[in-house]
Short mmCIF file of C-alpha atoms in Angstrom, two decimals:
data_model
loop_
_atom_site.label_atom_id
_atom_site.label_comp_id
_atom_site.label_asym_id
_atom_site.label_seq_id
_atom_site.Cartn_x
_atom_site.Cartn_y
_atom_site.Cartn_z
CA ASP H 1 138.83 87.55 164.01
CA GLY H 2 136.84 86.81 160.82
CA HIS H 3 133.67 88.45 162.15
CA GLY H 4 132.13 91.73 161.17
CA GLY H 5 132.47 93.43 157.86
CA GLY H 6 135.93 94.88 158.41
CA GLY H 7 134.44 98.36 158.46
CA HIS H 8 132.72 97.90 155.12
CA GLY H 9 129.15 98.08 156.39
CA HIS H 10 128.61 94.33 156.53
CA GLY H 11 127.60 92.98 159.88
CA ASP H 12 127.43 89.31 158.87
CA HIS H 13 130.10 86.67 159.19
CA PHE H 14 132.60 86.80 156.28
CA ASP H 15 132.81 83.45 154.54
CA PHE H 16 135.68 83.28 152.05
CA GLY H 17 134.31 80.13 150.41
CA GLU H 18 130.96 81.77 149.71
CA VAL H 19 132.63 84.84 148.23
CA MET H 20 134.89 82.63 146.11
CA VAL H 21 131.93 80.64 144.72
CA HIS H 22 130.04 83.88 144.07
CA GLN H 23 133.01 85.35 142.17
CA MET H 24 133.48 82.15 140.18
CA ILE H 25 129.83 82.28 139.11
CA HIS H 26 130.28 85.90 137.98
CA THR H 27 133.45 84.95 136.11
CA ILE H 28 131.68 82.11 134.30
CA GLU H 29 128.78 84.42 133.43
CA PHE H 30 131.20 87.03 132.08
CA VAL H 31 133.07 84.50 129.92
CA LEU H 32 129.82 83.03 128.57
CA GLY H 33 128.57 86.54 127.79
CA ALA H 34 131.79 87.39 125.94
CA VAL H 35 131.59 84.17 123.91
CA SER H 36 127.91 84.81 123.17
CA ASN H 37 128.59 88.38 122.01
CA THR H 38 131.47 87.18 119.83
CA ALA H 39 129.30 84.48 118.25
CA SER H 40 126.59 87.04 117.62
CA TYR H 41 129.02 89.37 115.84
CA LEU H 42 130.39 86.43 113.84
CA ARG H 43 126.87 85.67 112.68
CA LEU H 44 126.55 89.22 111.34
CA TRP H 45 129.98 88.99 109.73
CA ALA H 46 128.99 85.73 108.01
CA LEU H 47 125.85 87.38 106.66
CA SER H 48 127.84 90.28 105.22
CA LEU H 49 130.38 87.86 103.72
CA ALA H 50 127.56 85.91 102.07
CA HIS H 51 126.16 89.21 100.76
CA SER H 52 129.53 90.13 99.26
CA GLN H 53 129.99 86.76 97.59
CA LEU H 54 126.46 86.69 96.20
CA SER H 55 126.81 90.16 94.72
CA ALA H 56 130.09 89.11 93.06
CA VAL H 57 128.41 85.99 91.63
CA PHE H 58 125.40 87.96 90.35
CA TYR H 59 127.68 90.56 88.79
CA ASP H 60 130.12 88.13 87.16
CA ARG H 61 127.81 85.30 86.12
CA VAL H 62 124.70 87.24 85.13
CA LEU H 63 125.52 90.80 84.14
CA MET H 64 129.05 90.46 82.76
CA TYR H 65 128.23 87.19 80.98
CA THR H 66 125.39 88.79 79.05
CA ILE H 67 127.56 91.81 78.18
CA THR H 68 130.17 89.50 76.63
CA LEU H 69 127.49 88.07 74.30
CA ASN H 70 127.30 91.42 72.43
CA ASN H 71 123.56 90.97 72.01
CA PRO H 72 121.43 93.97 73.12
CA VAL H 73 118.40 91.80 73.94
CA ALA H 74 120.54 89.44 76.04
CA MET H 75 122.07 92.47 77.78
CA MET H 76 118.63 93.83 78.66
CA ILE H 77 117.47 90.43 79.92
CA GLY H 78 120.74 90.02 81.84
CA PHE H 79 120.37 93.44 83.41
CA PHE H 80 116.77 92.66 84.36
CA VAL H 81 117.78 89.33 85.97
CA PHE H 82 120.73 91.01 87.69
CA PHE H 83 118.51 93.82 89.02
CA CYS H 84 115.80 91.42 90.25
CA ALA H 85 118.34 89.09 91.89
CA THR H 86 120.15 92.00 93.52
CA MET H 87 117.00 93.64 94.81
CA GLY H 88 115.26 90.41 95.74
CA VAL H 89 117.98 88.35 97.36
CA LEU H 90 120.50 90.92 98.52
CA MET H 91 118.01 93.45 99.87
CA VAL H 92 116.26 90.70 101.81
CA MET H 93 119.63 89.67 103.22
CA GLU H 94 120.47 93.25 104.19
CA SER H 95 117.08 93.68 105.84
CA LEU H 96 117.66 90.44 107.72
CA SER H 97 121.11 91.66 108.73
CA ALA H 98 119.72 94.95 110.07
CA PHE H 99 116.96 93.10 111.92
CA LEU H 100 119.42 90.64 113.47
CA HIS H 101 121.75 93.44 114.49
CA ALA H 102 118.97 95.36 116.24
CA LEU H 103 117.73 92.18 117.89
CA ARG H 104 121.25 91.29 119.02
CA LEU H 105 121.83 94.75 120.47
CA HIS H 106 118.58 94.64 122.40
CA TRP H 107 118.44 91.07 123.64
CA VAL H 108 122.08 90.05 123.87
CA GLU H 109 123.88 93.20 124.95
CA TYR H 110 121.22 95.29 126.69
CA MET H 111 119.73 92.42 128.66
CA ASN H 112 123.15 91.16 129.74
CA LYS H 113 124.26 94.54 131.05
CA PHE H 114 121.20 96.07 132.67
CA TYR H 115 118.40 93.57 133.16
CA ARG H 116 118.16 91.88 136.53
CA GLY H 117 115.45 89.33 137.13
CA ASP H 118 114.73 90.49 140.69
CA GLY H 119 111.07 89.55 140.65
CA TYR H 120 109.64 93.07 140.64
CA ALA H 121 106.66 93.59 138.37
CA PHE H 122 107.24 96.05 135.56
CA THR H 123 105.11 99.16 135.85
CA PRO H 124 105.37 101.39 132.79
CA PHE H 125 105.46 105.16 133.18
CA ASN H 126 102.20 107.00 132.60
CA PHE H 127 100.66 110.36 133.36
CA GLU H 128 97.40 109.09 134.81
CA VAL H 129 96.63 110.35 138.30
CA LYS H 130 95.85 107.46 140.61
CA GLU H 131 93.09 107.54 143.13
CA GLY H 132 94.19 109.36 146.29
CA GLU H 133 97.09 111.19 144.58
CA HIS H 134 96.90 114.92 143.74
#
């Protein structure tokens, strides 16, 4: 008859079109979330690839070049430049990578899975006893 919930606890009229639109919206949200998560992981992958290439360039062009000169002073200067470039550039990139990964986990994955904007005010947990409670 199309009325009732078919024994599923719904007393309203079942509208197939409304359910279909609702499911399509959820499907679109799921696909967009999957694409967003993939793009976020690709961003981290690109950062690690850049890190790998920069460390190879610093090693080959700075440290190994000065070693081939067979000059102890040039080797010390080359090692110093290599050390400063590695610590300065690569450590900053790794820190940025760790920061982006934590940010992505919190905002992209956690918020997509659990957060619902239902309009309820957030009330943090505390141990204070309110007036009238004992």
